[in-house]
Amino acid sequence: METRALGDTGQESTVLTFGSIALNWLEQEGANQLIELVLDHGVNHFDVAPTYGDAELKLGPKLRQYRDDIFLGCKTQEREYEGAARKIDRSLDRLGIDTIDLYQIHGLEYEDELDTITADGGALDAIREAKAAGKIDHIGLTSHGNPKLILDAIDRIDDLETVMFPLNPVVAGKDGDEYDYEAVLERCDAEGIGTLGIKAFAKGSWPSTDELPEADRPYANWYEPVDTPEAIRERFDFAAAQGLDTVVSPGDPKLVAMVLDAASRSEGMDEARQRTVIEEARHDDSPVPEQLHH
Amino acid sequence: MAVDVPETVTTALADQQVEGRVCLEAGAGVGNTTAGLLAAGAKRVYAVTNDADHAATVRDRVDDKNADRVAVIEADLRATPLATDSVDLVTAHGLCNVLPPTELDAIAAELTRIAKPDSRLVVDDYAVPPADAAVNRLFALENAAARVVDGRPALTFYPPAVLAAVFADHHWTVERRKALLDPVPWTEAHLDAHAEVVRAYAAALPDSLGEPLTAMADDLVAAIGSERTGTMYSLAFRLADM
């Protein structure tokens, strides 16, 4: 599988990162098998979080077995020192390892959270302390909310080395500032910050719970995923062509084998086809009266 | 503009000088290119269309803050009220495929009259779809209905070389060509818009003719669903400085 430099971290990550939340839905034996499958495809970057049910615990055994082959990202939703310090130790303990390669401030949504994180006694103090103590190698950030906030975070956190954010044809086709991840990609490229893409495989929101109760959803994802080999290949190729360093696999284990295959066989996507994919997605939910042409 | 500018438009304009220029969108449609030209900093945009509904849509789409930069003009593109040598950049995005061959030259002549010497022209359109494309069946029905009612085709797909030759007769030289879409995603919404054209023609015919045409259009839309086929290209021209 193709590898790309993860910003200036020195890490060469495979263009597919394994979203280890998928392990949460499996028993230990199935989790072990899935990790073996992922490694068989050459994937060297895994991502996990303490909020993903038992994922850390289920990742642990194979992570320890193959520790040198896996660059591991983990995260915290804590915003203050104490909570973050505790979560780092807890994740290390649950994973059964000494060092997390990339530790990410998770799910940044509001400006005031950034204030808290960067203030004295904020989560960053704990993360930097852990880095100095060798518990963490690199510092990152994830945000599903707002590209502008990511840019602010880059301004305010000098030692930020990676960012993770959503990127798919629906997002890429929208013009508003709230979708301008292109600006984030450009900024990261200029500053040597690594980029990880999520929601590459999102087809749309689930129907309302009145229409489809959560317990009746066929996939574990927060969103309804694309689920055919063709669509998955296209979504992977699209995301990988946007300039991301790596694309995170979807959270449902049933999709992972198809995504591994897509990433292994990827031959890129030319720009005219990227526009085809964006145009098609744009017309799925167009606010403009339809016309004959594109 | 509250609405996203299509990537096709952004891509076609990306290598053009738009900022500070006076622009003409020939065949304004729902104003996608007008939106793109405004976003790229056009000094002024003349959005010309012969369709009153389209004109109203474009007016609706233009924000108040851009209102003084846009003039929506309802006119036949063969004879517009615009002054000679008044525009720096002309765009025809998805226009030519709705022009019958007999009108092309007159429109090219009018656009050339309005364009300043050394101005630019961007023509974006569809290549002839592959012979085995399912959408051809819907387009053929659309043309059959148009011929019965109007005595002219609704759609003609021109190879880029043909449009290059038409404009070459008016001293335009192709400076670059690129693929905007490959393949073209003909979505359900597009196919339904084409079926709507058939329905409109059918409404002008006696029921005995109109009803089967409408039924055929509905059947085709249902049978095709959506299809990716063919390409959309962009040609950028420069007008001789005479």
CSV table of N, CA, C and O in Angstrom, one decimal, chain B residues 9-60:
chain,number,residue,atom,x,y,z
B,9,VAL,N,-17.7,25.1,-13.2
B,9,VAL,CA,-17.6,26.5,-13.4
B,9,VAL,C,-16.3,27.0,-12.9
B,9,VAL,O,-15.5,27.7,-13.5
B,10,THR,N,-16.0,26.6,-11.6
B,10,THR,CA,-14.8,27.1,-10.9
B,10,THR,C,-13.6,26.7,-11.7
B,10,THR,O,-12.6,27.5,-11.9
B,11,THR,N,-13.6,25.4,-12.2
B,11,THR,CA,-12.5,24.9,-13.0
B,11,THR,C,-12.3,25.6,-14.3
B,11,THR,O,-11.2,26.0,-14.7
B,12,ALA,N,-13.4,25.9,-15.0
B,12,ALA,CA,-13.3,26.6,-16.3
B,12,ALA,C,-12.8,28.0,-16.1
B,12,ALA,O,-12.1,28.5,-17.0
B,13,LEU,N,-13.1,28.6,-15.0
B,13,LEU,CA,-12.7,30.0,-14.8
B,13,LEU,C,-11.4,30.1,-14.1
B,13,LEU,O,-10.8,31.2,-14.1
B,14,ALA,N,-10.8,29.0,-13.6
B,14,ALA,CA,-9.7,29.1,-12.8
B,14,ALA,C,-8.5,29.8,-13.4
B,14,ALA,O,-7.7,30.5,-12.8
B,15,ASP,N,-8.3,29.6,-14.7
B,15,ASP,CA,-7.1,30.2,-15.4
B,15,ASP,C,-7.5,31.4,-16.2
B,15,ASP,O,-6.7,31.9,-17.0
B,16,GLN,N,-8.6,32.0,-15.9
B,16,GLN,CA,-9.1,33.2,-16.6
B,16,GLN,C,-8.9,34.4,-15.7
B,16,GLN,O,-9.1,34.3,-14.4
B,17,GLN,N,-8.6,35.6,-16.3
B,17,GLN,CA,-8.6,36.8,-15.5
B,17,GLN,C,-10.1,37.3,-15.4
B,17,GLN,O,-10.7,37.6,-16.4
B,18,VAL,N,-10.6,37.2,-14.2
B,18,VAL,CA,-12.0,37.6,-14.0
B,18,VAL,C,-12.1,38.8,-13.1
B,18,VAL,O,-12.9,39.7,-13.4
B,19,GLU,N,-11.2,38.9,-12.1
B,19,GLU,CA,-11.2,40.0,-11.2
B,19,GLU,C,-11.1,41.4,-12.0
B,19,GLU,O,-10.2,41.6,-12.8
B,20,GLY,N,-12.1,42.2,-11.7
B,20,GLY,CA,-12.0,43.6,-12.3
B,20,GLY,C,-12.5,43.6,-13.7
B,20,GLY,O,-12.5,44.7,-14.3
B,21,ARG,N,-12.9,42.5,-14.2
B,21,ARG,CA,-13.4,42.5,-15.6
B,21,ARG,C,-14.9,42.6,-15.8
B,21,ARG,O,-15.6,42.1,-14.9
B,22,VAL,N,-15.3,43.1,-16.9
B,22,VAL,CA,-16.7,43.1,-17.3
B,22,VAL,C,-17.0,41.8,-18.0
B,22,VAL,O,-16.3,41.5,-19.0
B,23,CYS,N,-18.0,41.0,-17.5
B,23,CYS,CA,-18.2,39.7,-18.1
B,23,CYS,C,-19.6,39.5,-18.6
B,23,CYS,O,-20.6,40.2,-18.1
B,24,LEU,N,-19.8,38.6,-19.5
B,24,LEU,CA,-21.1,38.3,-20.1
B,24,LEU,C,-21.3,36.8,-19.9
B,24,LEU,O,-20.5,36.0,-20.4
B,25,GLU,N,-22.4,36.4,-19.2
B,25,GLU,CA,-22.7,35.0,-19.2
B,25,GLU,C,-23.8,34.8,-20.3
B,25,GLU,O,-24.9,35.3,-20.1
B,26,ALA,N,-23.4,34.1,-21.3
B,26,ALA,CA,-24.3,33.9,-22.4
B,26,ALA,C,-25.2,32.7,-22.2
B,26,ALA,O,-24.6,31.6,-22.1
B,27,GLY,N,-26.5,32.8,-22.0
B,27,GLY,CA,-27.3,31.7,-21.6
B,27,GLY,C,-27.2,31.5,-20.1
B,27,GLY,O,-26.5,30.6,-19.6
B,28,ALA,N,-27.8,32.3,-19.3
B,28,ALA,CA,-27.5,32.4,-17.9
B,28,ALA,C,-28.0,31.2,-17.1
B,28,ALA,O,-27.6,30.9,-16.0
B,29,GLY,N,-29.0,30.4,-17.7
B,29,GLY,CA,-29.5,29.2,-16.9
B,29,GLY,C,-30.0,29.7,-15.6
B,29,GLY,O,-30.7,30.7,-15.4
B,30,VAL,N,-29.6,28.9,-14.5
B,30,VAL,CA,-30.0,29.3,-13.2
B,30,VAL,C,-28.9,30.2,-12.5
B,30,VAL,O,-28.9,30.4,-11.3
B,31,GLY,N,-27.9,30.7,-13.3
B,31,GLY,CA,-27.0,31.6,-12.8
B,31,GLY,C,-25.7,31.1,-12.2
B,31,GLY,O,-25.0,31.7,-11.4
B,32,ASN,N,-25.4,29.8,-12.5
B,32,ASN,CA,-24.2,29.2,-11.9
B,32,ASN,C,-23.0,29.9,-12.3
B,32,ASN,O,-22.1,30.1,-11.4
B,33,THR,N,-22.8,30.3,-13.6
B,33,THR,CA,-21.6,31.0,-14.0
B,33,THR,C,-21.6,32.4,-13.5
B,33,THR,O,-20.5,32.9,-13.1
B,34,THR,N,-22.8,33.0,-13.4
B,34,THR,CA,-22.8,34.4,-12.8
B,34,THR,C,-22.3,34.3,-11.4
B,34,THR,O,-21.5,35.2,-11.0
B,35,ALA,N,-22.7,33.3,-10.7
B,35,ALA,CA,-22.3,33.1,-9.3
B,35,ALA,C,-20.7,33.0,-9.3
B,35,ALA,O,-20.1,33.5,-8.4
B,36,GLY,N,-20.2,32.2,-10.2
B,36,GLY,CA,-18.8,31.9,-10.2
B,36,GLY,C,-18.0,33.2,-10.6
B,36,GLY,O,-16.9,33.4,-10.0
B,37,LEU,N,-18.6,33.9,-11.5
B,37,LEU,CA,-17.9,35.2,-12.0
B,37,LEU,C,-17.9,36.2,-10.8
B,37,LEU,O,-16.9,36.9,-10.6
B,38,LEU,N,-19.0,36.3,-10.1
B,38,LEU,CA,-19.0,37.2,-9.0
B,38,LEU,C,-18.1,36.8,-7.9
B,38,LEU,O,-17.3,37.6,-7.3
B,39,ALA,N,-18.1,35.5,-7.6
B,39,ALA,CA,-17.1,35.0,-6.6
B,39,ALA,C,-15.7,35.3,-6.9
B,39,ALA,O,-14.8,35.5,-6.1
B,40,ALA,N,-15.4,35.3,-8.3
B,40,ALA,CA,-14.0,35.5,-8.7
B,40,ALA,C,-13.7,37.0,-8.9
B,40,ALA,O,-12.6,37.3,-9.3
B,41,GLY,N,-14.6,37.8,-8.5
B,41,GLY,CA,-14.3,39.2,-8.4
B,41,GLY,C,-14.6,40.0,-9.7
B,41,GLY,O,-14.0,41.1,-9.9
B,42,ALA,N,-15.6,39.5,-10.5
B,42,ALA,CA,-15.9,40.3,-11.7
B,42,ALA,C,-16.4,41.7,-11.3
B,42,ALA,O,-17.1,41.9,-10.3
B,43,LYS,N,-16.0,42.7,-12.2
B,43,LYS,CA,-16.4,44.1,-11.9
B,43,LYS,C,-17.9,44.2,-12.2
B,43,LYS,O,-18.6,44.8,-11.5
B,44,ARG,N,-18.4,43.5,-13.3
B,44,ARG,CA,-19.8,43.5,-13.6
B,44,ARG,C,-20.1,42.3,-14.4
B,44,ARG,O,-19.2,41.8,-15.2
B,45,VAL,N,-21.3,41.7,-14.2
B,45,VAL,CA,-21.7,40.6,-15.0
B,45,VAL,C,-23.0,40.9,-15.7
B,45,VAL,O,-24.0,41.2,-15.0
B,46,TYR,N,-23.1,40.7,-17.0
B,46,TYR,CA,-24.3,40.7,-17.7
B,46,TYR,C,-24.8,39.3,-17.9
B,46,TYR,O,-24.1,38.5,-18.6
B,47,ALA,N,-25.9,38.9,-17.3
B,47,ALA,CA,-26.4,37.6,-17.4
B,47,ALA,C,-27.5,37.6,-18.4
B,47,ALA,O,-28.6,38.1,-18.1
B,48,VAL,N,-27.3,37.0,-19.6
B,48,VAL,CA,-28.2,37.1,-20.7
B,48,VAL,C,-28.9,35.8,-20.9
B,48,VAL,O,-28.3,34.8,-21.0
B,49,THR,N,-30.2,35.9,-20.9
B,49,THR,CA,-31.0,34.7,-21.1
B,49,THR,C,-32.3,35.0,-21.8
B,49,THR,O,-32.8,36.2,-21.7
B,50,ASN,N,-32.8,34.1,-22.6
B,50,ASN,CA,-34.1,34.4,-23.3
B,50,ASN,C,-35.3,33.7,-22.5
B,50,ASN,O,-36.4,33.7,-23.0
B,51,ASP,N,-35.0,33.2,-21.3
B,51,ASP,CA,-36.0,32.5,-20.6
B,51,ASP,C,-36.3,33.3,-19.3
B,51,ASP,O,-35.5,33.6,-18.5
B,52,ALA,N,-37.6,33.7,-19.3
B,52,ALA,CA,-38.1,34.6,-18.2
B,52,ALA,C,-37.9,33.9,-16.8
B,52,ALA,O,-37.5,34.6,-15.8
B,53,ASP,N,-38.2,32.6,-16.7
B,53,ASP,CA,-38.0,31.9,-15.5
B,53,ASP,C,-36.6,31.9,-15.0
B,53,ASP,O,-36.3,32.1,-13.8
B,54,HIS,N,-35.7,31.6,-16.0
B,54,HIS,CA,-34.2,31.7,-15.6
B,54,HIS,C,-33.8,33.0,-15.2
B,54,HIS,O,-33.1,33.2,-14.2
B,55,ALA,N,-34.3,34.0,-15.8
B,55,ALA,CA,-33.9,35.4,-15.5
B,55,ALA,C,-34.4,35.7,-14.0
B,55,ALA,O,-33.6,36.3,-13.2
B,56,ALA,N,-35.6,35.2,-13.7
B,56,ALA,CA,-36.1,35.5,-12.3
B,56,ALA,C,-35.2,34.7,-11.3
B,56,ALA,O,-34.9,35.2,-10.2
B,57,THR,N,-34.9,33.5,-11.7
B,57,THR,CA,-34.0,32.7,-10.8
B,57,THR,C,-32.7,33.3,-10.5
B,57,THR,O,-32.2,33.4,-9.4
B,58,VAL,N,-32.1,33.8,-11.6
B,58,VAL,CA,-30.8,34.5,-11.4
B,58,VAL,C,-30.9,35.7,-10.5
B,58,VAL,O,-30.1,35.9,-9.6
B,59,ARG,N,-32.0,36.5,-10.8
B,59,ARG,CA,-32.2,37.7,-9.9
B,59,ARG,C,-32.3,37.3,-8.5
B,59,ARG,O,-31.8,38.0,-7.6
B,60,ASP,N,-33.1,36.2,-8.2
B,60,ASP,CA,-33.3,35.7,-6.8
B,60,ASP,C,-31.9,35.3,-6.2
B,60,ASP,O,-31.7,35.5,-5.0
